Amino acid sequence: EPEVTQTPSHQVTQMGQEVILRCVPISNHLYFYWYRQILGQKVEFLVSFYNNEISEKSEIFDDQFSVERPDGSNFTLKIRSTKLEDSAMYFCASRATGGSGANVLTFGAGSRLTVL
Amino acid sequence: DAKTTQPNSMESNEEEPVHLPCNHSTISGTDYIHWYRQLPSQGPEYVIHGLTSNVNNRMASLAIAEDRKSSTLILHRATLRDAAVYYCILRTNTGGFKTIFGAGTRLFVKA
């Protein structure tokens, strides 16, 4: 079964450092998403991306965050200057544009970010 | 976004059916009812969705009230692997399909 792949599975960084989390969405999907989940809390929407631009973002997704689709397969989330409160699990998801799969978000296993 | 209300937690015995309720009294005519689940240490996983009619798939069944103000996710025979947080989510099938997760129901399955 096709899956969304995320790397790294765990990253530890110092406060103030830049971090890039990578995702390889399912190959024929064109909608991409990032979510985060702080330990013990609910899954929070960060941003959605389609046709090489952000289609929607939450108030969490401030100027410190950016997303990019640098090539035909990767979708990245960059945090420019990490803060302690950015420590969380970050989930990438993708969705097809048509057919029955258009209603289904497929999530990756997540990247755990620990900011010290 | 229209809100959903779910119990914080539920408990079930293995091999027995589980009925997970969800109230969504402010649902609009274009809102679909989606269910996702999150197993421990994993990303959310799609379970099922529907609009007005009851739906069945290999994972579960979705029973939707006639007035659409509530729905029930039915796991026909709970297994230990079904222990997870189950999220009931309303979403219109337009635009970016932003999916907003609430707190969900944590399902405990006893052997």
XYZ file of N, CA and C in Angstrom:
681
model
N 0.855 -1.199 0.000
C 0.000 0.000 0.000
C 0.888 1.245 0.000
N 0.568 2.244 -0.839
C 1.413 3.448 -0.893
C 1.410 4.161 0.463
N 2.559 4.782 0.786
C 2.630 5.452 2.066
C 3.378 6.775 1.949
N 3.161 7.606 2.969
C 3.862 8.876 3.090
C 5.085 8.623 3.962
N 6.246 9.041 3.475
C 7.497 8.782 4.182
C 8.054 10.076 4.748
N 8.445 10.052 6.025
C 9.000 11.249 6.651
C 10.398 10.969 7.193
N 11.272 11.962 7.014
C 12.611 11.894 7.605
C 12.984 13.268 8.167
N 13.783 13.309 9.235
C 14.208 12.163 10.034
C 13.078 11.693 10.944
N 13.239 10.541 11.543
C 12.220 10.088 12.489
C 12.353 10.853 13.801
N 13.562 11.257 14.141
C 13.772 12.035 15.358
C 14.944 12.980 15.128
N 14.749 14.242 15.475
C 15.820 15.218 15.376
C 15.912 16.006 16.674
N 17.133 16.120 17.159
C 17.394 16.921 18.350
C 18.189 18.137 17.899
N 17.770 19.320 18.316
C 18.447 20.536 17.887
C 18.533 21.526 19.040
N 19.435 22.476 18.897
C 19.556 23.530 19.892
C 18.624 24.671 19.531
N 18.117 25.329 20.551
C 17.259 26.495 20.357
C 17.951 27.503 19.446
N 17.202 28.058 18.517
C 17.761 29.039 17.593
C 18.280 28.452 16.295
N 18.412 27.149 16.233
C 18.909 26.513 15.009
C 17.767 26.327 14.007
N 18.148 26.224 12.747
C 17.182 25.940 11.681
C 17.011 24.430 11.543
N 15.791 24.042 11.265
C 15.492 22.623 11.087
C 14.675 22.449 9.806
N 14.984 21.420 9.067
C 14.174 21.066 7.891
C 13.669 19.639 8.064
N 12.371 19.498 8.019
C 11.739 18.170 8.078
C 11.266 17.816 6.672
N 11.521 16.575 6.297
C 11.245 16.176 4.922
C 10.142 15.139 4.833
N 9.432 15.206 3.746
C 8.311 14.311 3.512
C 8.307 13.904 2.047
N 8.036 12.643 1.793
C 7.789 12.190 0.424
C 6.336 11.742 0.378
N 5.465 12.575 -0.203
C 4.035 12.209 -0.273
C 3.824 11.043 -1.240
N 2.629 10.523 -1.252
C 2.260 9.475 -2.208
C 2.351 10.069 -3.616
N 2.853 9.290 -4.551
C 3.344 9.846 -5.821
C 2.292 10.557 -6.662
N 1.061 10.168 -6.680
C 0.082 10.860 -7.525
C -0.769 11.838 -6.738
N -0.374 12.129 -5.500
C -1.107 13.106 -4.692
C -0.605 14.505 -5.000
N -1.527 15.470 -4.947
C -1.157 16.848 -5.261
C -1.453 17.823 -4.119
N -2.168 17.379 -3.096
C -2.422 18.216 -1.918
C -1.534 17.719 -0.790
N -0.867 18.653 -0.116
C 0.058 18.275 0.941
C -0.234 19.108 2.176
N 0.056 18.521 3.349
C -0.282 19.137 4.619
C 0.834 18.866 5.640
N 0.960 19.817 6.566
C 1.759 19.577 7.771
C 0.880 19.802 8.991
N 1.028 18.897 9.956
C 0.357 18.986 11.244
C 1.423 18.812 12.307
N 1.118 19.259 13.519
C 2.020 18.947 14.619
C 1.214 18.470 15.824
N 1.890 17.742 16.691
C 1.256 17.266 17.920
C 2.266 17.377 19.045
N 2.026 18.329 19.942
C 2.834 18.444 21.145
C 2.463 17.269 22.042
N 3.449 16.744 22.752
C 3.251 15.541 23.564
C 2.027 15.663 24.471
N 1.115 14.714 24.342
C -0.067 14.680 25.199
C -1.194 15.596 24.749
N -0.992 16.294 23.628
C -2.029 17.227 23.172
C -2.618 16.762 21.839
N -3.518 17.554 21.313
C -4.200 17.127 20.095
C -3.384 17.446 18.841
N -3.774 16.843 17.745
C -3.127 17.071 16.455
C -3.583 18.436 15.926
N -2.621 19.302 15.597
C -2.938 20.670 15.176
C -2.557 20.896 13.711
N -3.457 21.490 12.961
C -3.202 21.831 11.562
C -2.195 22.981 11.482
N -1.217 22.850 10.602
C -0.273 23.938 10.366
C -0.537 24.602 9.009
N -0.506 23.799 7.937
C -0.533 24.391 6.608
C -0.979 23.362 5.580
N -1.639 23.868 4.530
C -1.934 23.029 3.366
C -1.307 23.674 2.134
N -0.985 22.834 1.156
C -0.173 23.290 0.013
C -0.673 22.602 -1.241
N -0.896 23.388 -2.278
C -1.384 22.832 -3.542
C -0.895 23.702 -4.677
N -0.497 23.091 -5.757
C -0.096 23.830 -6.953
C 1.030 24.824 -6.633
N 1.968 24.348 -5.839
C 3.153 25.127 -5.488
C 2.896 26.376 -4.663
N 1.774 26.410 -3.987
C 1.572 27.528 -3.073
C 0.752 27.099 -1.862
N 0.886 27.885 -0.807
C 0.111 27.620 0.407
C -1.346 27.944 0.126
N -2.246 26.979 0.416
C -3.666 27.255 0.220
C -4.331 27.696 1.521
N -3.804 27.249 2.652
C -4.354 27.672 3.928
C -3.296 27.456 5.014
N -3.318 28.297 6.042
C -2.395 28.106 7.152
C -3.060 28.522 8.447
N -2.570 27.970 9.556
C -3.122 28.327 10.859
C -2.276 29.443 11.471
N -2.768 29.950 12.623
C -1.999 31.020 13.286
C -0.694 30.510 13.880
N -0.583 29.187 14.027
C 0.682 28.617 14.502
C 1.765 28.830 13.441
N 1.389 28.757 12.198
C 2.318 28.825 11.055
C 2.696 30.279 10.833
N 3.631 30.768 11.663
C 4.043 32.170 11.538
C 5.274 32.286 10.643
N 5.927 33.442 10.702
C 7.052 33.712 9.796
C 8.252 32.795 10.025
N 8.266 32.097 11.140
C 9.367 31.173 11.412
C 9.239 29.878 10.611
N 8.056 29.641 10.079
C 7.798 28.413 9.338
C 7.739 28.700 7.838
N 8.186 27.748 7.060
C 7.984 27.828 5.613
C 7.889 26.409 5.059
N 7.241 26.297 3.913
C 7.133 25.003 3.249
C 7.583 25.160 1.809
N 8.020 24.037 1.254
C 8.554 24.059 -0.098
C 8.392 22.690 -0.718
N 8.205 22.711 -2.043
C 8.249 21.449 -2.789
C 9.431 21.612 -3.749
N 10.618 21.287 -3.290
C 11.825 21.620 -4.057
C 11.984 20.817 -5.350
N 11.340 19.659 -5.408
C 11.417 18.846 -6.619
C 10.099 18.103 -6.756
N 10.055 17.121 -7.653
C 8.777 16.455 -7.899
C 8.336 15.491 -6.834
N 9.205 15.236 -5.835
C 8.821 14.205 -4.881
C 8.830 14.661 -3.428
N 9.647 15.646 -3.068
C 9.759 16.028 -1.666
C 8.873 17.204 -1.313
N 8.473 17.248 -0.048
C 7.712 18.369 0.516
C 8.340 18.640 1.866
N 8.844 19.862 2.070
C 9.611 20.126 3.286
C 8.952 21.185 4.153
N 9.201 21.066 5.448
C 8.810 22.069 6.434
C 10.093 22.597 7.061
N 10.289 23.914 6.985
C 11.461 24.532 7.582
C 11.041 25.388 8.754
N 11.768 25.243 9.858
C 11.601 26.130 10.995
C 12.901 26.911 11.103
N 12.810 28.227 10.954
C 14.033 29.025 10.795
C 14.860 29.114 12.070
N 14.243 29.401 13.157
C 14.946 29.594 14.422
C 14.115 28.918 15.505
N 14.480 27.693 15.817
C 13.613 26.877 16.673
C 13.537 27.409 18.096
N 12.355 27.224 18.690
C 12.112 27.600 20.082
C 11.816 26.313 20.848
N 11.917 26.398 22.162
C 11.612 25.227 22.992
C 10.222 24.696 22.698
N 9.279 25.610 22.503
C 7.883 25.207 22.299
C 7.619 24.600 20.927
N 8.630 24.559 20.056
C 8.477 23.861 18.778
C 8.677 22.348 18.925
N 9.099 21.910 20.101
C 9.270 20.478 20.341
C 7.918 19.798 20.195
N 7.849 18.864 19.285
C 6.580 18.206 18.969
C 6.838 17.104 17.956
N 5.784 16.340 17.682
C 5.800 15.405 16.561
C 5.189 16.139 15.382
N 5.836 16.113 14.247
C 5.346 16.772 13.044
C 4.926 15.715 12.036
N 3.669 15.821 11.606
C 3.129 14.853 10.658
C 2.902 15.512 9.305
N 3.335 14.828 8.274
C 3.037 15.216 6.911
C 1.865 14.360 6.424
N 1.033 14.927 5.573
C -0.073 14.168 4.993
C -0.239 14.577 3.542
N -0.818 13.687 2.761
C -1.101 14.030 1.367
C -2.458 13.462 0.976
N -2.967 13.973 -0.135
C -4.319 13.612 -0.572
C -4.371 13.651 -2.089
N -5.141 12.727 -2.649
C -5.353 12.727 -4.089
C -6.330 13.839 -4.469
N -6.395 14.160 -5.744
C -7.293 15.219 -6.179
C -8.601 14.692 -6.732
N -8.695 13.422 -7.020
C -9.927 12.901 -7.591
C -10.173 11.476 -7.165
N -11.370 10.994 -7.456
C -11.713 9.623 -7.089
C -11.979 9.489 -5.603
N -12.108 8.265 -5.155
C -12.446 8.034 -3.742
C -11.334 8.510 -2.822
N -10.111 8.525 -3.295
C -8.990 8.964 -2.454
C -8.988 10.451 -2.173
N -9.804 11.215 -2.885
C -9.821 12.665 -2.686
C -10.324 13.034 -1.302
N -11.039 12.124 -0.654
C -11.581 12.424 0.666
C -10.680 11.958 1.795
N -9.575 11.341 1.467
C -8.765 10.665 2.474
C -7.406 11.338 2.612
N -7.068 11.745 3.825
C -5.712 12.191 4.120
C -4.896 10.975 4.546
N -3.740 10.795 3.907
C -2.819 9.738 4.322
C -1.652 10.391 5.036
N -1.431 9.974 6.278
C -0.398 10.578 7.119
C 0.855 9.727 7.133
N 1.997 10.415 7.316
C 3.233 9.714 7.582
C 3.336 9.342 9.057
N 4.430 8.659 9.395
C 4.637 8.199 10.772
C 5.122 9.322 11.681
N 5.533 10.444 11.100
C 5.915 11.596 11.903
C 7.409 11.761 12.077
N 7.794 13.000 12.355
C 9.172 13.332 12.733
C 9.119 13.982 14.099
N 9.812 13.390 15.035
C 9.832 13.971 16.392
C 10.939 15.001 16.458
N 10.585 16.226 16.804
C 11.561 17.295 16.957
C 11.705 17.624 18.431
N 12.930 17.576 18.915
C 13.229 17.949 20.301
C 14.163 19.154 20.266
N 13.717 20.253 20.846
C 14.520 21.477 20.895
C 15.053 21.655 22.318
N 16.370 21.729 22.439
C 17.002 21.859 23.774
C 17.439 23.300 24.040
N -15.677 26.365 11.859
C -15.920 24.953 11.605
C -16.932 24.432 12.619
N -17.857 23.584 12.163
C -18.826 23.000 13.073
C -18.109 22.097 14.054
N -18.654 22.035 15.287
C -17.959 21.343 16.354
C -18.509 19.933 16.532
N -17.666 19.037 17.021
C -18.119 17.705 17.392
C -17.847 17.490 18.866
N -18.661 16.638 19.491
C -18.486 16.293 20.899
C -18.381 14.790 21.019
N -17.315 14.327 21.653
C -17.085 12.894 21.847
C -16.735 12.636 23.306
N -17.057 11.444 23.807
C -16.607 11.124 25.170
C -15.084 11.080 25.219
N -14.526 11.437 26.371
C -13.065 11.439 26.489
C -12.479 10.048 26.315
N -13.139 9.058 26.887
C -12.611 7.700 26.814
C -13.735 6.683 26.869
N -13.436 5.497 26.347
C -14.358 4.367 26.419
C -13.536 3.102 26.577
N -14.209 2.096 27.115
C -13.526 0.833 27.327
C -14.336 -0.278 26.665
N -13.646 -1.258 26.145
C -14.322 -2.371 25.492
C -13.575 -3.651 25.813
N -14.289 -4.762 25.698
C -13.633 -6.065 25.795
C -13.273 -6.549 24.401
N -12.169 -7.264 24.351
C -11.727 -7.828 23.078
C -12.819 -8.734 22.513
N -12.929 -8.731 21.199
C -13.889 -9.579 20.473
C -15.331 -9.072 20.555
N -15.568 -7.990 21.270
C -16.931 -7.465 21.358
C -17.083 -6.228 20.469
N -18.324 -5.913 20.056
C -18.512 -4.703 19.250
C -18.333 -3.445 20.103
N -17.912 -2.379 19.447
C -17.729 -1.085 20.106
C -18.499 -0.028 19.317
N -19.248 0.779 20.048
C -19.996 1.872 19.423
C -19.448 3.190 19.957
N -18.790 3.943 19.107
C -18.185 5.212 19.509
C -19.092 6.353 19.038
N -19.679 7.097 19.990
C -20.629 8.137 19.587
C -19.963 9.476 19.283
N -20.654 10.271 18.477
C -20.193 11.624 18.175
C -21.421 12.511 17.971
N -21.467 13.620 18.675
C -22.540 14.593 18.483
C -22.034 15.765 17.667
N -22.852 16.184 16.712
C -22.476 17.330 15.863
C -23.754 18.077 15.497
N -24.332 18.722 16.500
C -25.655 19.329 16.337
C -25.636 20.539 15.402
N -24.467 21.147 15.170
C -24.414 22.329 14.299
C -23.906 21.979 12.895
N -23.993 20.726 12.536
C -23.501 20.285 11.227
C -24.252 21.003 10.110
N -23.550 21.381 9.061
C -24.202 22.036 7.931
C -24.444 21.011 6.823
N -25.263 21.392 5.862
C -25.645 20.458 4.815
C -24.485 19.960 3.968
N -23.392 20.708 3.925
C -22.260 20.307 3.085
C -21.150 19.608 3.873
N -21.351 19.452 5.188
C -20.323 18.797 6.006
C -20.392 17.279 5.857
N -19.243 16.690 5.527
C -19.100 15.250 5.605
C -18.612 14.882 7.009
N -18.960 13.690 7.451
C -18.518 13.187 8.752
C -17.366 12.218 8.495
N -16.211 12.557 9.026
C -15.012 11.739 8.846
C -14.587 11.175 10.183
N -14.054 9.984 10.161
C -13.436 9.377 11.341
C -11.997 8.993 11.013
N -11.114 9.393 11.901
C -9.717 8.980 11.839
C -9.386 8.356 13.189
N -8.315 7.592 13.231
C -7.838 7.088 14.503
C -6.323 7.243 14.563
N -5.814 7.289 15.771
C -4.377 7.419 15.968
C -3.933 6.348 16.954
N -3.237 5.355 16.432
C -2.664 4.315 17.289
C -1.480 4.909 18.044
N -1.107 4.318 19.156
C 0.007 4.873 19.951
C 1.267 5.044 19.117
N 1.866 6.224 19.225
C 3.131 6.560 18.548
C 3.041 6.496 17.025
N 1.869 6.682 16.467
C 1.722 6.695 15.015
C 0.977 7.940 14.564
N 0.990 8.172 13.261
C 0.215 9.265 12.696
C -1.249 8.879 12.597
N -2.121 9.878 12.451
C -3.549 9.556 12.274
C -3.759 8.690 11.031
N -4.828 7.909 11.093
C -5.143 6.964 10.023
C -6.615 7.103 9.685
N -6.934 7.219 8.415
C -8.327 7.321 7.982
C -9.081 6.044 8.322
N -10.319 6.207 8.799
C -11.158 5.041 9.083
C -12.324 4.973 8.106
N -13.126 6.027 8.069
C -14.345 5.976 7.262
C -14.927 7.380 7.157
N -15.773 7.618 6.183
C -16.494 8.883 6.143
C -17.847 8.680 5.461
N -18.750 9.632 5.702
C -20.068 9.557 5.078
C -20.755 10.912 5.098
N -21.844 11.003 4.369
C -22.594 12.256 4.300
C -23.979 12.091 4.923
N -24.777 11.179 4.392
C -26.123 10.974 4.944
C -26.409 9.502 5.208
N -25.970 8.645 4.315
C -26.285 7.222 4.454
C -25.240 6.516 5.301
N -25.656 5.405 5.905
C -24.710 4.568 6.642
C -23.679 3.997 5.667
N -22.488 3.795 6.160
C -21.366 3.363 5.321
C -20.667 2.186 5.992
N -20.196 1.272 5.184
C -19.401 0.149 5.695
C -18.111 0.054 4.906
N -17.034 -0.267 5.577
C -15.810 -0.655 4.874
C -15.135 -1.758 5.685
N -13.930 -2.120 5.270
C -13.291 -3.266 5.919
C -12.895 -2.971 7.360
N -12.800 -1.678 7.696
C -12.363 -1.348 9.057
C -13.528 -1.195 10.018
N -14.612 -0.592 9.541
C -15.670 -0.197 10.467
C -16.960 0.093 9.712
N -17.992 0.429 10.484
C -19.241 0.934 9.922
C -19.518 2.297 10.526
N -20.196 3.131 9.763
C -20.586 4.456 10.226
C -22.094 4.561 10.128
N -22.713 4.786 11.283
C -24.160 4.957 11.327
C -24.442 6.433 11.556
N -25.207 7.039 10.659
C -25.492 8.475 10.718
C -26.968 8.651 11.033
N -27.256 9.469 12.050
C -28.646 9.725 12.415
C -29.369 10.407 11.267
N -30.684 10.235 11.237
C -31.466 10.789 10.139
C -31.352 12.310 10.063
N -31.281 12.971 11.223
C -31.144 14.431 11.228
C -29.686 14.874 11.121
N -28.791 13.937 11.047
C -27.341 14.146 10.901
C -26.713 14.873 12.086
N -27.416 14.976 13.178
C -26.851 15.679 14.331
C -25.967 14.769 15.183
N -25.928 13.514 14.854
C -25.037 12.603 15.568
C -24.662 11.439 14.654
N -23.590 10.757 15.021
C -23.172 9.575 14.270
C -22.480 8.622 15.227
N -22.335 7.385 14.791
C -21.692 6.367 15.614
C -20.743 5.556 14.752
N -19.518 5.458 15.203
C -18.553 4.573 14.556
C -18.658 3.211 15.219
N -18.796 2.183 14.417
C -18.974 0.834 14.954
C -17.793 -0.032 14.530
N -17.100 -0.539 15.535
C -16.076 -1.571 15.295
C -16.741 -2.887 15.646
N -16.819 -3.783 14.699
C -17.673 -4.955 14.905
C -17.108 -5.954 15.890
N -15.799 -6.104 15.899
C -15.143 -6.985 16.880
C -13.838 -6.333 17.277
N -13.821 -5.723 18.442
C -12.623 -4.994 18.862
C -11.473 -5.968 19.098
N -10.294 -5.556 18.649
C -9.080 -6.300 18.968
C -8.153 -5.372 19.755
N -7.132 -5.948 20.345
C -6.189 -5.127 21.111
C -5.567 -4.052 20.225
N -5.436 -4.354 18.929
C -4.839 -3.422 17.995
C -5.737 -2.201 17.727
N -7.006 -2.311 18.111
C -7.923 -1.176 17.910
C -7.826 -0.134 19.021
N -7.015 -0.388 20.032
C -6.824 0.602 21.095
C -6.135 1.831 20.501
N -6.824 2.956 20.538
C -6.350 4.156 19.843
C -7.210 5.334 20.268
N -6.849 6.522 19.795
C -7.717 7.687 19.928
C -8.501 7.817 18.624
N -9.822 7.893 18.735
C -10.702 7.982 17.566
C -11.253 9.397 17.457
N -11.079 9.988 16.290
C -11.481 11.371 16.052
C -12.667 11.422 15.093
N -13.687 12.130 15.507
C -14.845 12.409 14.651
C -14.686 13.842 14.151
N -14.690 14.041 12.860
C -14.338 15.344 12.278
C -15.362 15.696 11.211
N -15.798 16.945 11.213
C -16.670 17.428 10.149
C -15.833 18.207 9.147
N -16.093 17.989 7.896
C -15.314 18.701 6.887
C -16.115 18.825 5.609
N -16.101 20.028 5.023
C -16.719 20.184 3.706
C -15.737 19.685 2.657
N -16.248 19.127 1.604
C -15.377 18.609 0.550
C -15.140 19.655 -0.527
N -14.740 20.843 -0.074
C -14.397 21.914 -0.998
C -13.095 22.540 -0.526
N -12.492 23.292 -1.410
C -11.293 24.013 -1.008
C -10.153 23.096 -0.648
N -9.381 23.473 0.350
C -8.173 22.750 0.706
C -8.396 21.501 1.534
N -9.639 21.233 1.909
C -9.949 20.051 2.721
C -9.198 20.075 4.044
N -9.062 21.259 4.625
C -8.396 21.346 5.927
C -9.147 20.466 6.918
N -8.453 19.597 7.590
C -9.058 18.660 8.537
C -8.613 19.047 9.928
N -9.572 19.406 10.777
C -9.265 19.878 12.132
C -9.601 18.774 13.136
N -8.604 18.400 13.916
C -8.768 17.337 14.906
C -9.171 17.925 16.261
N -10.114 17.270 16.915
C -10.447 17.599 18.299
C -9.667 16.690 19.237
N -10.204 16.525 20.438
C -9.519 15.698 21.436
C -9.767 14.207 21.217
N -10.885 13.865 20.572
C -11.168 12.465 20.269
C -11.581 11.648 21.477
N -11.841 10.366 21.217
C -12.160 9.395 22.262
C -11.034 8.375 22.339
N -10.480 8.225 23.537
C -9.449 7.196 23.713
C -10.153 5.875 24.014
N -9.944 4.905 23.148
C -10.562 3.591 23.326
C -9.553 2.639 23.958
N -9.960 2.060 25.099
C -9.162 1.032 25.753
C -9.823 -0.322 25.461
N -9.024 -1.297 25.080
C -9.541 -2.629 24.788
C -8.920 -3.618 25.768
N -9.782 -4.313 26.491
C -9.302 -5.273 27.496
C -9.307 -6.681 26.917
N -8.237 -7.419 27.213
C -8.137 -8.816 26.744
C -9.074 -9.714 27.543
